[in-house]
PDB file of C-alpha atoms and ligand atoms in Angstrom:
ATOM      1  CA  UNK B   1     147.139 128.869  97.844  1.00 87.00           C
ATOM      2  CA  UNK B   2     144.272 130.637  98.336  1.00 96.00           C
ATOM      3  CA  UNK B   3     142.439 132.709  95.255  1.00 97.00           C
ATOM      4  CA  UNK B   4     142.035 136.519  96.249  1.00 97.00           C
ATOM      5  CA  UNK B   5     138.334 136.501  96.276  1.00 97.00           C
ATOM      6  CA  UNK B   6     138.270 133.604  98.899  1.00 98.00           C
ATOM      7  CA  UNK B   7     140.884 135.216 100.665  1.00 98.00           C
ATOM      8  CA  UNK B   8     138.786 138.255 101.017  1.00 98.00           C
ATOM      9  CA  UNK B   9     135.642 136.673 102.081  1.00 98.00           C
ATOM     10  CA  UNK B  10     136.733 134.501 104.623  1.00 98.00           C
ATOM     11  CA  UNK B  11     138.474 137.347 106.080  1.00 98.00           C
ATOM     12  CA  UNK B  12     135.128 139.070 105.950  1.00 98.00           C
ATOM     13  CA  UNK B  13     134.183 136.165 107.375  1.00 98.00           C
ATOM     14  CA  UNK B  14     136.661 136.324 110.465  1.00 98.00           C
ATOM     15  CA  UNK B  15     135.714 139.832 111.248  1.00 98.00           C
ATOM     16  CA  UNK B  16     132.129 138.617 111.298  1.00 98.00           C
ATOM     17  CA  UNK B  17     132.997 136.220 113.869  1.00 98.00           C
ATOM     18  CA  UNK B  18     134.803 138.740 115.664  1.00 98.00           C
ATOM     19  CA  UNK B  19     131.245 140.716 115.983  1.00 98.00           C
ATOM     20  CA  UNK B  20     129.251 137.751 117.269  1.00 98.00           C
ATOM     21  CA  UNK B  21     131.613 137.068 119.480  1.00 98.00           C
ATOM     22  CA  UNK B  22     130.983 141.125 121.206  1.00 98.00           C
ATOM     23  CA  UNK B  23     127.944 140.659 120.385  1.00 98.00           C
ATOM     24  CA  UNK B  24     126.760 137.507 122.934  1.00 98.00           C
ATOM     25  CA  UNK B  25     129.248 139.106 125.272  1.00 98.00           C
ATOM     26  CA  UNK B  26     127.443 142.166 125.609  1.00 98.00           C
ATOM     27  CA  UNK B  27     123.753 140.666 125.699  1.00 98.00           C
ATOM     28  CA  UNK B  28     125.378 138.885 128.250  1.00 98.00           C
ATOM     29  CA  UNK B  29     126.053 141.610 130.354  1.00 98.00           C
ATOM     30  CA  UNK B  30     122.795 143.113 129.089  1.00 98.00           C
ATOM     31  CA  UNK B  31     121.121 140.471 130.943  1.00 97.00           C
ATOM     32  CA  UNK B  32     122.851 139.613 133.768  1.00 97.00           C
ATOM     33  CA  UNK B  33     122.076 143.986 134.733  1.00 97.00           C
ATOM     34  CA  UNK B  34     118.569 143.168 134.183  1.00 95.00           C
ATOM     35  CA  UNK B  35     118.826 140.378 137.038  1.00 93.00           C
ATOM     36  CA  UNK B  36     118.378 137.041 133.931  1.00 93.00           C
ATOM     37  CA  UNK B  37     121.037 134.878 135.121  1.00 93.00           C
ATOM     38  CA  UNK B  38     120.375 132.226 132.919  1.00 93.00           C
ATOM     39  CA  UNK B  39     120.116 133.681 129.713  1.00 93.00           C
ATOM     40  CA  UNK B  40     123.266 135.886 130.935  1.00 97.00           C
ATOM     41  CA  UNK B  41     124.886 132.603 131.186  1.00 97.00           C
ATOM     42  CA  UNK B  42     123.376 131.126 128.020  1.00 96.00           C
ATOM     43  CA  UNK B  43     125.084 134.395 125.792  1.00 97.00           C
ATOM     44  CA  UNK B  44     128.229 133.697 127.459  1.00 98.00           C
ATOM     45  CA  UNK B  45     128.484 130.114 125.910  1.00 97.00           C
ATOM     46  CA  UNK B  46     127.051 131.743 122.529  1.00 97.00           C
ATOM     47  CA  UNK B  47     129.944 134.089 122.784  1.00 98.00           C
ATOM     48  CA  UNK B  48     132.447 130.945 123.547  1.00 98.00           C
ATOM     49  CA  UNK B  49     131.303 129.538 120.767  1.00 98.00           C
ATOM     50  CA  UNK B  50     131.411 132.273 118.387  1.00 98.00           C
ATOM     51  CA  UNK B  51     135.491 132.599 119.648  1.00 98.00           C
ATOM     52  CA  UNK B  52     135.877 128.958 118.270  1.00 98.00           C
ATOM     53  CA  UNK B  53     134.447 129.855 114.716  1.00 98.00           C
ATOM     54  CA  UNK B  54     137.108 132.520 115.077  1.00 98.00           C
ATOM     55  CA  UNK B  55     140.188 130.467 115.411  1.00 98.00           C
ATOM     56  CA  UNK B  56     138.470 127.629 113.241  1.00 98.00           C
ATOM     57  CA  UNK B  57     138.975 130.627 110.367  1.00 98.00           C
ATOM     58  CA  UNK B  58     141.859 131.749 111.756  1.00 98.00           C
ATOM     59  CA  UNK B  59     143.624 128.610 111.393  1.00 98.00           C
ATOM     60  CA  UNK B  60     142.128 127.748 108.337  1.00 98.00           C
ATOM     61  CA  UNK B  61     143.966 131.332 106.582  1.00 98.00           C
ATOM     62  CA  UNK B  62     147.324 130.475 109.085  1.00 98.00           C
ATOM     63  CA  UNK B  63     147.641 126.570 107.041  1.00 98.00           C
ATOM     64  CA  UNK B  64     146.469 127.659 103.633  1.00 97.00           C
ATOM     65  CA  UNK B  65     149.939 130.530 103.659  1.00 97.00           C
ATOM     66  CA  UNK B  66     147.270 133.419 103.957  1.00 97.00           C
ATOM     67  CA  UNK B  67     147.775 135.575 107.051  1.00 97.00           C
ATOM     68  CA  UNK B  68     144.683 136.368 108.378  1.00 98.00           C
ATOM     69  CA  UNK B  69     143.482 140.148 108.820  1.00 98.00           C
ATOM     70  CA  UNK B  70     142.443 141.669 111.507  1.00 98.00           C
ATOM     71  CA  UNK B  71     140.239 145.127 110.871  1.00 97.00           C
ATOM     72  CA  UNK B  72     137.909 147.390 113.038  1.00 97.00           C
ATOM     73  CA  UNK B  73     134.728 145.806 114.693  1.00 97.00           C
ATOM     74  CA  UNK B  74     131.598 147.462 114.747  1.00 97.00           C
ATOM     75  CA  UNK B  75     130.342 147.687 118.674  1.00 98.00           C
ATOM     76  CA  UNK B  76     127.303 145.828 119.480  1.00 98.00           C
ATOM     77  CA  UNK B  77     124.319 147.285 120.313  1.00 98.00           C
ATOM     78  CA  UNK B  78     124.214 147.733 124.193  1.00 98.00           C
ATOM     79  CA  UNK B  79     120.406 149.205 124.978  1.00 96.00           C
ATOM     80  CA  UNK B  80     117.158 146.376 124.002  1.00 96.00           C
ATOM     81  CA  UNK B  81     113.943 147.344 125.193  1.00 94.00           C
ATOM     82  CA  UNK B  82     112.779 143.686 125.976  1.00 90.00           C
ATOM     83  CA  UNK B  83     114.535 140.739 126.413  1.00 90.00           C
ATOM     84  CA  UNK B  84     112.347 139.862 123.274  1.00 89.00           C
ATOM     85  CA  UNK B  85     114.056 142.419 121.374  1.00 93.00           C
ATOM     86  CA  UNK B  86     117.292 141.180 122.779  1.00 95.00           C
ATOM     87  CA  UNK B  87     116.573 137.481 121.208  1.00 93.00           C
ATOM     88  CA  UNK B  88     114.931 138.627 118.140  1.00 94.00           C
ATOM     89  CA  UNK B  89     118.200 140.925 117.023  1.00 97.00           C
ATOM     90  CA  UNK B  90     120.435 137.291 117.949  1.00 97.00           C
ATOM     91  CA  UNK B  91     118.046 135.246 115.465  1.00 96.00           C
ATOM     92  CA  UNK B  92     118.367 138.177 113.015  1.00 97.00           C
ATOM     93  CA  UNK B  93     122.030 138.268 113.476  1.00 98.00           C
ATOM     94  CA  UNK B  94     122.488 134.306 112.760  1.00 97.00           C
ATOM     95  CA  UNK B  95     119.870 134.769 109.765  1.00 97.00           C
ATOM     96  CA  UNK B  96     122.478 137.206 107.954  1.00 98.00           C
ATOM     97  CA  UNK B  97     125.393 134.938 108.853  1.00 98.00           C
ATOM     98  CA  UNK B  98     123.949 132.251 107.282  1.00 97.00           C
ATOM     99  CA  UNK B  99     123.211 134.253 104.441  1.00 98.00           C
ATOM    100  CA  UNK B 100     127.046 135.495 104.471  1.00 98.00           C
ATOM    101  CA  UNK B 101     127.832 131.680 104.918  1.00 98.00           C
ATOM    102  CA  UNK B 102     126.073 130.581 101.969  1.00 98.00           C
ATOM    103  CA  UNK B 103     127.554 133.499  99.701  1.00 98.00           C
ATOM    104  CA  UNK B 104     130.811 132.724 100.588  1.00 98.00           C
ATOM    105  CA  UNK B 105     130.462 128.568 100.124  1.00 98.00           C
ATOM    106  CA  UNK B 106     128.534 130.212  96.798  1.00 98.00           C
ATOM    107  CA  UNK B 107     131.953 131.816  95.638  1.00 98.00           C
ATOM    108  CA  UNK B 108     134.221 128.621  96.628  1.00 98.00           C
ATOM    109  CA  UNK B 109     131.784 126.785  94.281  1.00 98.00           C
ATOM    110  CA  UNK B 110     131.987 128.837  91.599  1.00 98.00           C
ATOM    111  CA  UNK B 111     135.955 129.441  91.647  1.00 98.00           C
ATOM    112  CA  UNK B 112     136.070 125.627  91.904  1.00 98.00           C
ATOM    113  CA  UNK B 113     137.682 125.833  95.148  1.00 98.00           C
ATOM    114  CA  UNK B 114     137.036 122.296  96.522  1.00 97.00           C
ATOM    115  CA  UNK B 115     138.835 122.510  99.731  1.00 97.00           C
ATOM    116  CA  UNK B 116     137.346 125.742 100.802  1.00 98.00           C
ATOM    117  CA  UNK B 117     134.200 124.383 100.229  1.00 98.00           C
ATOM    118  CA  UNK B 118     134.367 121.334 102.177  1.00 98.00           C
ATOM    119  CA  UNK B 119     136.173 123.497 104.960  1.00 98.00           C
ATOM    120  CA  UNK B 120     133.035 125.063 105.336  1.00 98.00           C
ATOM    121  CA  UNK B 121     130.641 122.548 105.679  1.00 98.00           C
ATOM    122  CA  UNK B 122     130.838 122.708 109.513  1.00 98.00           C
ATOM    123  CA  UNK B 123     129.707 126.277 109.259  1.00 97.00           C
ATOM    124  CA  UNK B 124     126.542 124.979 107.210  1.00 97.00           C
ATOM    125  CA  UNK B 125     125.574 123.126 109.652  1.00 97.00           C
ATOM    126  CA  UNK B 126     126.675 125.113 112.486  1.00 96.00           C
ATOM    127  CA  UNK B 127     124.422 127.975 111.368  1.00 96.00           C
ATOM    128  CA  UNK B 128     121.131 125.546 111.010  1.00 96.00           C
ATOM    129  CA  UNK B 129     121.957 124.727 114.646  1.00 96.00           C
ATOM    130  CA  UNK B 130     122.340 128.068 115.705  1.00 95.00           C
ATOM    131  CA  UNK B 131     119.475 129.301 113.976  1.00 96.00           C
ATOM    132  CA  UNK B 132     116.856 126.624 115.079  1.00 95.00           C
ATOM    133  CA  UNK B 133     118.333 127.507 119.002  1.00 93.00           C
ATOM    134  CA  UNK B 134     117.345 131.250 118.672  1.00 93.00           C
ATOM    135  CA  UNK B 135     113.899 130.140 116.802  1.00 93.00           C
ATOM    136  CA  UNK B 136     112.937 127.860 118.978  1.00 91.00           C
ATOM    137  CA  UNK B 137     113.751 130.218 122.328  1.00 89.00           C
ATOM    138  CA  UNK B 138     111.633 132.841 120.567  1.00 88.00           C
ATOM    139  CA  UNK B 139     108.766 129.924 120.101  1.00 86.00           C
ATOM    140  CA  UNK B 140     109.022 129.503 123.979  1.00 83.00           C
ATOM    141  CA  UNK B 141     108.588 133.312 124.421  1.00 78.00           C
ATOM    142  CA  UNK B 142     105.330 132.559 122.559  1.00 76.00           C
ATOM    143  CA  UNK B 143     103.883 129.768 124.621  1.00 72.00           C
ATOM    144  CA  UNK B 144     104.405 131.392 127.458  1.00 71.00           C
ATOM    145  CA  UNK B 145     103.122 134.535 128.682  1.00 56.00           C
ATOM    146  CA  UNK B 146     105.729 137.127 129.010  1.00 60.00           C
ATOM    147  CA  UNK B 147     104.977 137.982 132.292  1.00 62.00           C
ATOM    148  CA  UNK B 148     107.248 137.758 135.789  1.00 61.00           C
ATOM    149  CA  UNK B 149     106.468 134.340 136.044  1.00 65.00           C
ATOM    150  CA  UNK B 150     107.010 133.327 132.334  1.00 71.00           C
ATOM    151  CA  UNK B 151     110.298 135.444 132.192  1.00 73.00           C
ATOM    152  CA  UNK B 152     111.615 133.465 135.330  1.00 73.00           C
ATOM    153  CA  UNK B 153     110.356 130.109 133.897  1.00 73.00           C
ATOM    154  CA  UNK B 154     112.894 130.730 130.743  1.00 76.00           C
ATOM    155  CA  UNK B 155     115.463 132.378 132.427  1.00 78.00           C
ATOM    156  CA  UNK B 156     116.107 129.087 134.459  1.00 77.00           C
ATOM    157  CA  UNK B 157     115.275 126.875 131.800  1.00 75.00           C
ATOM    158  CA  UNK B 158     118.476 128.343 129.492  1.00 76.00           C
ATOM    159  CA  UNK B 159     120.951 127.754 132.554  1.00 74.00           C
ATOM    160  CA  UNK B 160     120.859 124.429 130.971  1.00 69.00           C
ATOM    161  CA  UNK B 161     120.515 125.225 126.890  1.00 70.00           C
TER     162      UNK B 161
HETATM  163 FE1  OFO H 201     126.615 132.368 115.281  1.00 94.84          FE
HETATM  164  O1  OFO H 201     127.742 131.510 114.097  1.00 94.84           O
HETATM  165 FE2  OFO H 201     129.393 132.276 114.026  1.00 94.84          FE
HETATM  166  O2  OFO H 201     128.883 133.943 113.732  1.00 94.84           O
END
């Protein structure tokens, strides 16, 4: 059985998940109206993946007796000014979830909740991934020039990320 606090924070958690999963969805869309294939492609398997840490939550509430709550999700943002804006508000995003990550493993810690805590390693390391992926696109935006060219170099180079 779960302790309240957990409870509460890894249904926070869920509902988080919930948003990144809108979230790549509609960057998706975002891009593929501004003709960028790839990366339209690229937020669609961010958004797949972002469904997974849902039910990986989801599950985790369902076998620990705790039924998992479902509340209102914010929309995403739908205008970006750049597709650099677009990929800097993703590497923001996964900044705070790791920071919501490591808050939450904090409180499993603290309330000695062993289980918990190991349950959430994957998300640890899931969130370095994620966040050396966005920080490493936004190096490539860097190196090279954002002009047509540049923007149709990356575009087909994340049809394979
Ligand atoms: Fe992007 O890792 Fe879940 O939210």
């Amino acid at each position: 059985m779960l302790k309240p606090e957990v409870t509460t924070k890894l249904n926070e958690q869920l509902n988080l998940e919930c948003y990144s999963t809108n979230l790549y969805l509609q960057m998706s869309a975002w891009c593929h109206n501004k003709g960028f294939e790839g990366i339209s492609q690229f937020f669609q398997k961010q958004s797949r993946e972002e469904t997974n840490h849902i039910y990986r939550i989801f599950d985790y509430l369902n076998d620990t007796g705790t039924m998992p709550l479902l509340g209102a999700i914010q929309a995403p943002p739908i205008h970006f000014s750049s597709l650099t804006e677009l990929i800097n508000f993703a590497y923001e995003h996964e900044k705070n979830i790791t920071n919501q990550i490591n808050r939450l493993v904090h409180v499993t810690m603290t309330l000695q909740d062993y289980s918990t805590f190991y349950f959430l390693q994957w998300y640890v390391a899931e969130q370095h991934k994620e966040e050396k992926i966005f920080k490493s696109i936004l190096d490539k935006f860097e190196m090279i020039a954002i002009d047509y060219n540049g923007l149709f170099l990356i575009d087909q180079m994340m049809k394979n990320q």
